[in-house]
Amino acid sequence: MTAGEPIDYIVVNGVIYTSDPQQEWAEAFAVSAGKIAAVGTEDAVRRLATDETPTIDLAGRFAMPGLVDVHAHLGLGGRQQAFELPILPTDSVPEILAKVRAWTERLQPGKWVVGGIVGSTVIDDLTTDDLEALDDAAQGHPVMLRDDSMHNRWVNSRALDIMGVTADSPDPDGGSYVRNADGELTGVLYELAGNLAESAVAEAVEDPAAHNATAIKTAVHTLNSFGITAVQEAATMDYALETLHRLDEQRQLTAHVVASMPSRTFIEPGITGAELYDVGARHRSAHVRPDFSKYVLDGVPMTRTSAMLHPYICSHHSHDRDFTGEPLWGLDELVESLEDLVDRGLHAKLHATGDAAVRRVLDAVERVRASRGEGPIFQIAHVEYIDEADLQRFAELGVVPDASPYLWFPSVIQESIAKQIPAETFDKSWPLRDLFESGALVSGGSDWPCAAPTPDPWTGLATMVTRRNPDSTVQGELNAGQSIGIQQAVAAFTRNPAAAMGLGEVTGTLRPGLSADFIVLDRNVLTENPAAIHQTTVLQTYFEGRLVYEAAGEDAAGVAAGLAGSAR
């Protein structure tokens, strides 16, 4: 702590957790020019202030660093909240159809019905009869509904017509049009088969720039409302880069955003690879860092598109009882691509849900480390299934486990997965304790809007500790031996993902020199009963020292007169 720096305000009289292993707790801190200027005892911090220095009196409340989400989809999540039909993953087909029919009443003729989330247990059993029912509910409108993985879609016949897809259409690379035994389309689109639907929806938007701006602003505001002040956008298309850059220039971006640009054709339409990397470079700004590329090694286990080491048990979907799925990248081509990426100065986030896909990434990184050194950051999303032989390799190779989405507890999605994955693999899912104990930099992410309607980090944090569904009516635990302690869970949503995103010297802890990103909560999550942490309410969120979110009815938590306005 040094004296003589101009102090904008001080924060005192609270319980302050810094997430800094060198000084985990403090009584007060000072903010100057958007950064933490000092952290320590209240007496020491007050000595840096003058009689005129504004003071935030926490009145005994708990404060901590702003949270960091290592994996979220801002465009998808923002559009879902701002524009689209909300569907719960627990909704039955009749409930979905009723919501679609009601939604059409607000639309002009011919406009798309776009929505989600359709549960995995629903999407897997849809038939041509369900397609006919969807056509009837849609009343002439094209429909596209996303599932809880965001990898698959359900569309109606009108949408298929617009896409130009018929029963005779060949499956696209990396995807499939689901058909019944007679070869008739069911309207279900797996993986990259959804690209045409997403393209048609995007082309129908009348004012894309305004549409995208509303979506991204909605997404960032939602993140702030949950206490999130830094995020890694997990599949950043050109429209998102342009929108984020524009919002940042207008001082409307209230989070640090690290972009992950798809290396190949993605479900969302747009350019990818080197062409997109060039767009990213042009849109770098103070809070937008296009530093990562996104690679997709496989799909999702619910629809048997993950690459597994052991055969799926749901054999009625395949004539091959030894079917395991295959990674979408060969080892040599992945190594070559990653080496080229590193030579461009970029890092990589690699989607790998199956244990075979995880091994493919680790094998590739091992070779890239040998040729390109220790500098590049490699993240594997989503680390649900890891063979025991590969657990230690994360720490040994410096690979970040991107733990997302929040599926480490019993749920509808896990119910669906358990029908596909053999028990000996399923029962070892989400080995978070083993990864922590190995020294790997476990980092939490929501994968919003996949699997959940909000990016609520408190549910993710709490269930890392309990491994139980926060809904007490859902019984049981998921691989309870892999639960972790609350301080580890907090690290997974603060300093760990900040470091994993290349922001370790920017945010993630409350220490001098870092961005003044902090939140005020209604409880001390370090001492709260873990089973109640999911009920945490964020009272205030500060980004670079500015108040960017305040809970309704919250009277600035004792902020001195005039400070709230100046801090905004």
CSV table of N, CA and C in Angstrom, one decimal, residues 140-255:
chain,number,residue,atom,x,y,z
A,140,GLY,N,-48.6,-21.5,-40.0
A,140,GLY,CA,-48.0,-20.9,-41.2
A,140,GLY,C,-46.7,-20.3,-41.0
A,141,HIS,N,-46.3,-20.1,-39.7
A,141,HIS,CA,-45.0,-19.4,-39.5
A,141,HIS,C,-43.9,-20.5,-39.5
A,142,PRO,N,-42.7,-20.1,-40.0
A,142,PRO,CA,-41.5,-21.0,-39.8
A,142,PRO,C,-41.1,-21.0,-38.4
A,143,VAL,N,-40.6,-22.2,-37.9
A,143,VAL,CA,-40.2,-22.3,-36.5
A,143,VAL,C,-38.9,-22.9,-36.4
A,144,MET,N,-38.0,-22.4,-35.5
A,144,MET,CA,-36.8,-23.0,-35.2
A,144,MET,C,-36.6,-23.0,-33.6
A,145,LEU,N,-36.5,-24.1,-33.0
A,145,LEU,CA,-36.4,-24.3,-31.6
A,145,LEU,C,-35.0,-25.0,-31.3
A,146,ARG,N,-34.2,-24.4,-30.4
A,146,ARG,CA,-32.9,-25.0,-30.0
A,146,ARG,C,-33.1,-25.9,-28.8
A,147,ASP,N,-32.2,-26.9,-28.8
A,147,ASP,CA,-32.3,-27.8,-27.6
A,147,ASP,C,-31.3,-27.3,-26.5
A,148,ASP,N,-31.3,-28.1,-25.4
A,148,ASP,CA,-30.5,-27.6,-24.3
A,148,ASP,C,-29.0,-27.6,-24.4
A,149,SER,N,-28.5,-28.2,-25.5
A,149,SER,CA,-27.1,-28.2,-25.7
A,149,SER,C,-26.7,-27.1,-26.7
A,150,MET,N,-27.7,-26.5,-27.4
A,150,MET,CA,-27.6,-25.5,-28.4
A,150,MET,C,-26.8,-26.1,-29.7
A,151,HIS,N,-26.7,-27.4,-29.7
A,151,HIS,CA,-26.1,-28.1,-30.8
A,151,HIS,C,-27.1,-28.6,-31.8
A,152,ASN,N,-28.3,-28.7,-31.4
A,152,ASN,CA,-29.4,-29.3,-32.2
A,152,ASN,C,-30.6,-28.4,-32.3
A,153,ARG,N,-31.4,-28.6,-33.3
A,153,ARG,CA,-32.6,-27.8,-33.5
A,153,ARG,C,-33.8,-28.6,-33.9
A,154,TRP,N,-35.0,-28.1,-33.6
A,154,TRP,CA,-36.2,-28.7,-34.1
A,154,TRP,C,-36.9,-27.6,-35.0
A,155,VAL,N,-37.1,-27.9,-36.2
A,155,VAL,CA,-37.8,-27.0,-37.1
A,155,VAL,C,-39.1,-27.6,-37.7
A,156,ASN,N,-39.9,-26.7,-38.2
A,156,ASN,CA,-41.2,-27.3,-38.8
A,156,ASN,C,-41.0,-27.4,-40.3
A,157,SER,N,-42.1,-27.8,-41.0
A,157,SER,CA,-42.0,-28.0,-42.4
A,157,SER,C,-41.8,-26.7,-43.2
A,158,ARG,N,-42.4,-25.6,-42.7
A,158,ARG,CA,-42.2,-24.3,-43.4
A,158,ARG,C,-40.8,-24.0,-43.3
A,159,ALA,N,-40.1,-24.2,-42.2
A,159,ALA,CA,-38.7,-23.9,-42.1
A,159,ALA,C,-37.8,-24.7,-43.0
A,160,LEU,N,-38.2,-26.0,-43.1
A,160,LEU,CA,-37.5,-26.9,-44.0
A,160,LEU,C,-37.6,-26.4,-45.5
A,161,ASP,N,-38.8,-25.9,-45.8
A,161,ASP,CA,-39.0,-25.4,-47.2
A,161,ASP,C,-38.1,-24.2,-47.4
A,162,ILE,N,-38.0,-23.3,-46.5
A,162,ILE,CA,-37.1,-22.1,-46.6
A,162,ILE,C,-35.7,-22.5,-46.7
A,163,MET,N,-35.3,-23.6,-46.0
A,163,MET,CA,-33.9,-24.0,-46.0
A,163,MET,C,-33.6,-24.8,-47.3
A,164,GLY,N,-34.6,-25.2,-48.0
A,164,GLY,CA,-34.4,-26.0,-49.2
A,164,GLY,C,-34.1,-27.5,-48.9
A,165,VAL,N,-34.5,-28.0,-47.7
A,165,VAL,CA,-34.2,-29.3,-47.3
A,165,VAL,C,-35.4,-30.2,-47.5
A,166,THR,N,-35.1,-31.4,-48.2
A,166,THR,CA,-36.2,-32.4,-48.4
A,166,THR,C,-35.7,-33.7,-47.9
A,167,ALA,N,-36.5,-34.7,-47.9
A,167,ALA,CA,-36.1,-36.1,-47.5
A,167,ALA,C,-35.0,-36.6,-48.3
A,168,ASP,N,-34.8,-36.1,-49.5
A,168,ASP,CA,-33.7,-36.6,-50.4
A,168,ASP,C,-32.4,-35.8,-50.2
A,169,SER,N,-32.4,-34.8,-49.4
A,169,SER,CA,-31.2,-33.9,-49.2
A,169,SER,C,-30.2,-34.8,-48.5
A,170,PRO,N,-28.9,-34.7,-48.9
A,170,PRO,CA,-27.9,-35.4,-48.2
A,170,PRO,C,-27.5,-34.7,-46.9
A,171,ASP,N,-27.1,-35.4,-45.9
A,171,ASP,CA,-26.7,-34.8,-44.7
A,171,ASP,C,-25.5,-34.0,-44.9
A,172,PRO,N,-25.4,-32.8,-44.3
A,172,PRO,CA,-24.2,-31.9,-44.4
A,172,PRO,C,-23.0,-32.5,-43.6
A,173,ASP,N,-21.8,-32.1,-44.0
A,173,ASP,CA,-20.7,-32.5,-43.2
A,173,ASP,C,-20.8,-32.0,-41.8
A,174,GLY,N,-20.6,-32.9,-40.8
A,174,GLY,CA,-20.7,-32.5,-39.4
A,174,GLY,C,-22.1,-32.4,-38.9
A,175,GLY,N,-23.1,-32.9,-39.6
A,175,GLY,CA,-24.4,-32.8,-39.1
A,175,GLY,C,-25.3,-33.8,-39.8
A,176,SER,N,-26.6,-33.9,-39.3
A,176,SER,CA,-27.5,-34.8,-40.0
A,176,SER,C,-29.0,-34.3,-39.8
A,177,TYR,N,-29.8,-34.6,-40.9
A,177,TYR,CA,-31.2,-34.3,-40.8
A,177,TYR,C,-31.8,-35.6,-40.3
A,178,VAL,N,-32.5,-35.6,-39.2
A,178,VAL,CA,-33.0,-36.8,-38.6
A,178,VAL,C,-34.2,-37.3,-39.4
A,179,ARG,N,-34.2,-38.6,-39.6
A,179,ARG,CA,-35.3,-39.2,-40.4
A,179,ARG,C,-35.9,-40.4,-39.6
A,180,ASN,N,-37.1,-40.8,-39.9
A,180,ASN,CA,-37.7,-42.0,-39.3
A,180,ASN,C,-37.3,-43.2,-40.1
A,181,ALA,N,-37.8,-44.4,-39.8
A,181,ALA,CA,-37.4,-45.6,-40.5
A,181,ALA,C,-37.8,-45.6,-41.9
A,182,ASP,N,-38.8,-44.8,-42.3
A,182,ASP,CA,-39.2,-44.7,-43.7
A,182,ASP,C,-38.5,-43.6,-44.5
A,183,GLY,N,-37.5,-43.0,-43.8
A,183,GLY,CA,-36.7,-41.9,-44.5
A,183,GLY,C,-37.4,-40.5,-44.5
A,184,GLU,N,-38.5,-40.4,-43.7
A,184,GLU,CA,-39.2,-39.1,-43.6
A,184,GLU,C,-38.5,-38.2,-42.6
A,185,LEU,N,-38.4,-36.9,-42.9
A,185,LEU,CA,-37.8,-36.0,-42.0
A,185,LEU,C,-38.7,-35.8,-40.7
A,186,THR,N,-38.0,-35.7,-39.6
A,186,THR,CA,-38.8,-35.4,-38.3
A,186,THR,C,-38.7,-33.9,-38.0
A,187,GLY,N,-37.8,-33.2,-38.7
A,187,GLY,CA,-37.6,-31.8,-38.4
A,187,GLY,C,-36.5,-31.5,-37.4
A,188,VAL,N,-35.9,-32.6,-36.9
A,188,VAL,CA,-34.8,-32.5,-35.9
A,188,VAL,C,-33.5,-32.4,-36.7
A,189,LEU,N,-32.7,-31.4,-36.4
A,189,LEU,CA,-31.4,-31.1,-37.0
A,189,LEU,C,-30.3,-31.3,-36.0
A,190,TYR,N,-29.4,-32.2,-36.3
A,190,TYR,CA,-28.2,-32.5,-35.4
A,190,TYR,C,-27.0,-31.6,-35.9
A,191,GLU,N,-26.4,-31.0,-34.9
A,191,GLU,CA,-25.1,-30.3,-35.1
A,191,GLU,C,-25.2,-29.4,-36.3
A,192,LEU,N,-24.2,-29.5,-37.3
A,192,LEU,CA,-24.1,-28.5,-38.3
A,192,LEU,C,-25.3,-28.5,-39.3
A,193,ALA,N,-26.2,-29.5,-39.2
A,193,ALA,CA,-27.4,-29.4,-40.0
A,193,ALA,C,-28.2,-28.2,-39.6
A,194,GLY,N,-28.0,-27.6,-38.4
A,194,GLY,CA,-28.7,-26.5,-38.0
A,194,GLY,C,-28.2,-25.2,-38.6
A,195,ASN,N,-27.1,-25.2,-39.4
A,195,ASN,CA,-26.5,-24.0,-39.9
A,195,ASN,C,-27.5,-23.3,-40.9
A,196,LEU,N,-28.1,-24.1,-41.7
A,196,LEU,CA,-29.1,-23.5,-42.7
A,196,LEU,C,-30.2,-22.8,-42.0
A,197,ALA,N,-30.7,-23.4,-40.9
A,197,ALA,CA,-31.8,-22.8,-40.2
A,197,ALA,C,-31.4,-21.5,-39.6
A,198,GLU,N,-30.2,-21.5,-38.9
A,198,GLU,CA,-29.7,-20.3,-38.3
A,198,GLU,C,-29.5,-19.2,-39.3
A,199,SER,N,-29.0,-19.6,-40.5
A,199,SER,CA,-28.7,-18.6,-41.6
A,199,SER,C,-30.1,-18.0,-42.0
A,200,ALA,N,-31.1,-18.8,-42.2
A,200,ALA,CA,-32.4,-18.3,-42.6
A,200,ALA,C,-33.0,-17.3,-41.6
A,201,VAL,N,-32.8,-17.7,-40.3
A,201,VAL,CA,-33.3,-16.8,-39.3
A,201,VAL,C,-32.6,-15.5,-39.3
A,202,ALA,N,-31.3,-15.5,-39.4
A,202,ALA,CA,-30.5,-14.3,-39.5
A,202,ALA,C,-30.8,-13.4,-40.7
A,203,GLU,N,-31.1,-14.0,-41.8
A,203,GLU,CA,-31.4,-13.3,-43.0
A,203,GLU,C,-32.8,-12.6,-42.9
A,204,ALA,N,-33.6,-13.1,-42.0
A,204,ALA,CA,-34.9,-12.5,-41.9
A,204,ALA,C,-35.0,-11.3,-40.9
A,205,VAL,N,-33.9,-11.0,-40.2
A,205,VAL,CA,-33.8,-9.9,-39.3
A,205,VAL,C,-33.8,-8.6,-40.1
A,206,GLU,N,-34.6,-7.7,-39.8
A,206,GLU,CA,-34.8,-6.5,-40.6
A,206,GLU,C,-33.7,-5.4,-40.4
A,207,ASP,N,-33.2,-5.3,-39.1
A,207,ASP,CA,-32.1,-4.3,-38.8
A,207,ASP,C,-31.1,-5.0,-38.0
A,208,PRO,N,-30.2,-5.8,-38.6
A,208,PRO,CA,-29.2,-6.6,-37.9
A,208,PRO,C,-28.4,-5.8,-36.9
A,209,ALA,N,-27.9,-4.6,-37.2
A,209,ALA,CA,-27.1,-3.9,-36.3
A,209,ALA,C,-27.8,-3.6,-35.0
A,210,ALA,N,-29.0,-3.1,-35.1
A,210,ALA,CA,-29.8,-2.8,-33.9
A,210,ALA,C,-30.1,-4.0,-33.2
A,211,HIS,N,-30.5,-5.1,-33.9
A,211,HIS,CA,-30.8,-6.4,-33.3
A,211,HIS,C,-29.7,-6.9,-32.5
A,212,ASN,N,-28.5,-6.9,-33.1
A,212,ASN,CA,-27.3,-7.4,-32.4
A,212,ASN,C,-26.9,-6.5,-31.2
A,213,ALA,N,-27.0,-5.2,-31.4
A,213,ALA,CA,-26.7,-4.3,-30.2
A,213,ALA,C,-27.6,-4.6,-29.0
A,214,THR,N,-28.9,-4.8,-29.3
A,214,THR,CA,-29.8,-5.1,-28.2
A,214,THR,C,-29.5,-6.4,-27.6
A,215,ALA,N,-29.1,-7.4,-28.4
A,215,ALA,CA,-28.8,-8.7,-27.8
A,215,ALA,C,-27.6,-8.7,-27.0
A,216,ILE,N,-26.5,-8.0,-27.4
A,216,ILE,CA,-25.3,-8.0,-26.7
A,216,ILE,C,-25.4,-7.2,-25.4
A,217,LYS,N,-26.1,-6.0,-25.5
A,217,LYS,CA,-26.3,-5.2,-24.3
A,217,LYS,C,-27.1,-6.0,-23.3
A,218,THR,N,-28.2,-6.7,-23.8
A,218,THR,CA,-29.0,-7.5,-22.9
A,218,THR,C,-28.1,-8.5,-22.2
A,219,ALA,N,-27.3,-9.2,-22.9
A,219,ALA,CA,-26.4,-10.2,-22.4
A,219,ALA,C,-25.5,-9.7,-21.3
A,220,VAL,N,-24.8,-8.6,-21.6
A,220,VAL,CA,-23.9,-8.1,-20.6
A,220,VAL,C,-24.6,-7.6,-19.4
A,221,HIS,N,-25.7,-6.9,-19.6
A,221,HIS,CA,-26.5,-6.5,-18.4
A,221,HIS,C,-26.9,-7.7,-17.5
A,222,THR,N,-27.3,-8.8,-18.2
A,222,THR,CA,-27.6,-10.0,-17.5
A,222,THR,C,-26.4,-10.5,-16.7
A,223,LEU,N,-25.3,-10.5,-17.3
A,223,LEU,CA,-24.0,-11.0,-16.6
A,223,LEU,C,-23.8,-10.1,-15.4
A,224,ASN,N,-23.9,-8.8,-15.6
A,224,ASN,CA,-23.7,-7.9,-14.5
A,224,ASN,C,-24.6,-8.1,-13.3
A,225,SER,N,-25.9,-8.5,-13.7
A,225,SER,CA,-26.9,-8.7,-12.6
A,225,SER,C,-26.6,-9.9,-11.8
A,226,PHE,N,-25.7,-10.8,-12.3
A,226,PHE,CA,-25.3,-12.0,-11.5
A,226,PHE,C,-23.9,-11.8,-10.9
A,227,GLY,N,-23.4,-10.6,-11.1
A,227,GLY,CA,-22.1,-10.3,-10.5
A,227,GLY,C,-20.9,-10.6,-11.4
A,228,ILE,N,-21.1,-10.9,-12.7
A,228,ILE,CA,-20.1,-11.2,-13.6
A,228,ILE,C,-19.5,-10.0,-14.3
A,229,THR,N,-18.2,-9.8,-14.2
A,229,THR,CA,-17.6,-8.6,-14.8
A,229,THR,C,-16.5,-8.9,-15.8
A,230,ALA,N,-16.4,-10.2,-16.1
A,230,ALA,CA,-15.5,-10.7,-17.2
A,230,ALA,C,-16.0,-12.0,-17.7
A,231,VAL,N,-15.9,-12.1,-19.1
A,231,VAL,CA,-16.5,-13.3,-19.7
A,231,VAL,C,-15.7,-13.7,-20.9
A,232,GLN,N,-15.6,-15.0,-21.2
A,232,GLN,CA,-15.0,-15.4,-22.4
A,232,GLN,C,-16.2,-15.8,-23.3
A,233,GLU,N,-16.4,-15.1,-24.4
A,233,GLU,CA,-17.4,-15.4,-25.4
A,233,GLU,C,-16.9,-16.6,-26.2
A,234,ALA,N,-17.7,-17.6,-26.2
A,234,ALA,CA,-17.2,-19.0,-26.5
A,234,ALA,C,-17.3,-19.3,-28.0
A,235,ALA,N,-17.9,-18.5,-28.8
A,235,ALA,CA,-18.0,-18.8,-30.2
A,235,ALA,C,-18.3,-17.4,-30.9
A,236,THR,N,-17.3,-16.6,-31.1
A,236,THR,CA,-17.5,-15.2,-31.4
A,236,THR,C,-17.5,-15.0,-32.9
A,237,MET,N,-18.7,-14.7,-33.5
A,237,MET,CA,-18.8,-14.5,-34.9
A,237,MET,C,-18.5,-13.0,-35.2
A,238,ASP,N,-18.5,-12.7,-36.5
A,238,ASP,CA,-18.1,-11.3,-36.9
A,238,ASP,C,-19.0,-10.3,-36.4
A,239,TYR,N,-20.4,-10.6,-36.4
A,239,TYR,CA,-21.3,-9.6,-35.9
A,239,TYR,C,-21.1,-9.2,-34.4
A,240,ALA,N,-20.7,-10.3,-33.7
A,240,ALA,CA,-20.4,-10.0,-32.2
A,240,ALA,C,-19.2,-9.2,-32.0
A,241,LEU,N,-18.1,-9.4,-32.8
A,241,LEU,CA,-16.9,-8.6,-32.7
A,241,LEU,C,-17.2,-7.2,-33.0
A,242,GLU,N,-18.0,-7.0,-34.1
A,242,GLU,CA,-18.3,-5.6,-34.5
A,242,GLU,C,-19.2,-4.9,-33.5
A,243,THR,N,-20.1,-5.6,-32.9
A,243,THR,CA,-21.1,-5.0,-31.9
A,243,THR,C,-20.3,-4.7,-30.6
A,244,LEU,N,-19.5,-5.7,-30.2
A,244,LEU,CA,-18.8,-5.4,-28.9
A,244,LEU,C,-17.8,-4.2,-29.0
A,245,HIS,N,-17.2,-4.1,-30.2
A,245,HIS,CA,-16.2,-3.0,-30.4
A,245,HIS,C,-17.0,-1.7,-30.4
A,246,ARG,N,-18.1,-1.7,-31.0
A,246,ARG,CA,-18.9,-0.4,-31.1
A,246,ARG,C,-19.4,0.0,-29.7
A,247,LEU,N,-19.9,-1.0,-29.0
A,247,LEU,CA,-20.4,-0.7,-27.6
A,247,LEU,C,-19.3,-0.2,-26.7
A,248,ASP,N,-18.1,-0.8,-26.9
A,248,ASP,CA,-16.9,-0.4,-26.1
A,248,ASP,C,-16.5,1.0,-26.4
A,249,GLU,N,-16.6,1.4,-27.7
A,249,GLU,CA,-16.2,2.8,-28.0
A,249,GLU,C,-17.2,3.7,-27.5
A,250,GLN,N,-18.5,3.3,-27.3
A,250,GLN,CA,-19.5,4.2,-26.8
A,250,GLN,C,-19.6,4.1,-25.2
A,251,ARG,N,-18.7,3.4,-24.6
A,251,ARG,CA,-18.6,3.2,-23.2
A,251,ARG,C,-19.8,2.5,-22.6
A,252,GLN,N,-20.4,1.6,-23.4
A,252,GLN,CA,-21.6,0.9,-23.0
A,252,GLN,C,-21.2,-0.6,-22.6
A,253,LEU,N,-20.0,-0.9,-22.8
A,253,LEU,CA,-19.6,-2.3,-22.5
A,253,LEU,C,-19.1,-2.4,-21.0
A,254,THR,N,-19.8,-3.1,-20.2
A,254,THR,CA,-19.5,-3.1,-18.8
A,254,THR,C,-18.9,-4.4,-18.3
A,255,ALA,N,-18.1,-5.0,-19.1
A,255,ALA,CA,-17.4,-6.3,-18.7
A,255,ALA,C,-16.2,-6.4,-19.6
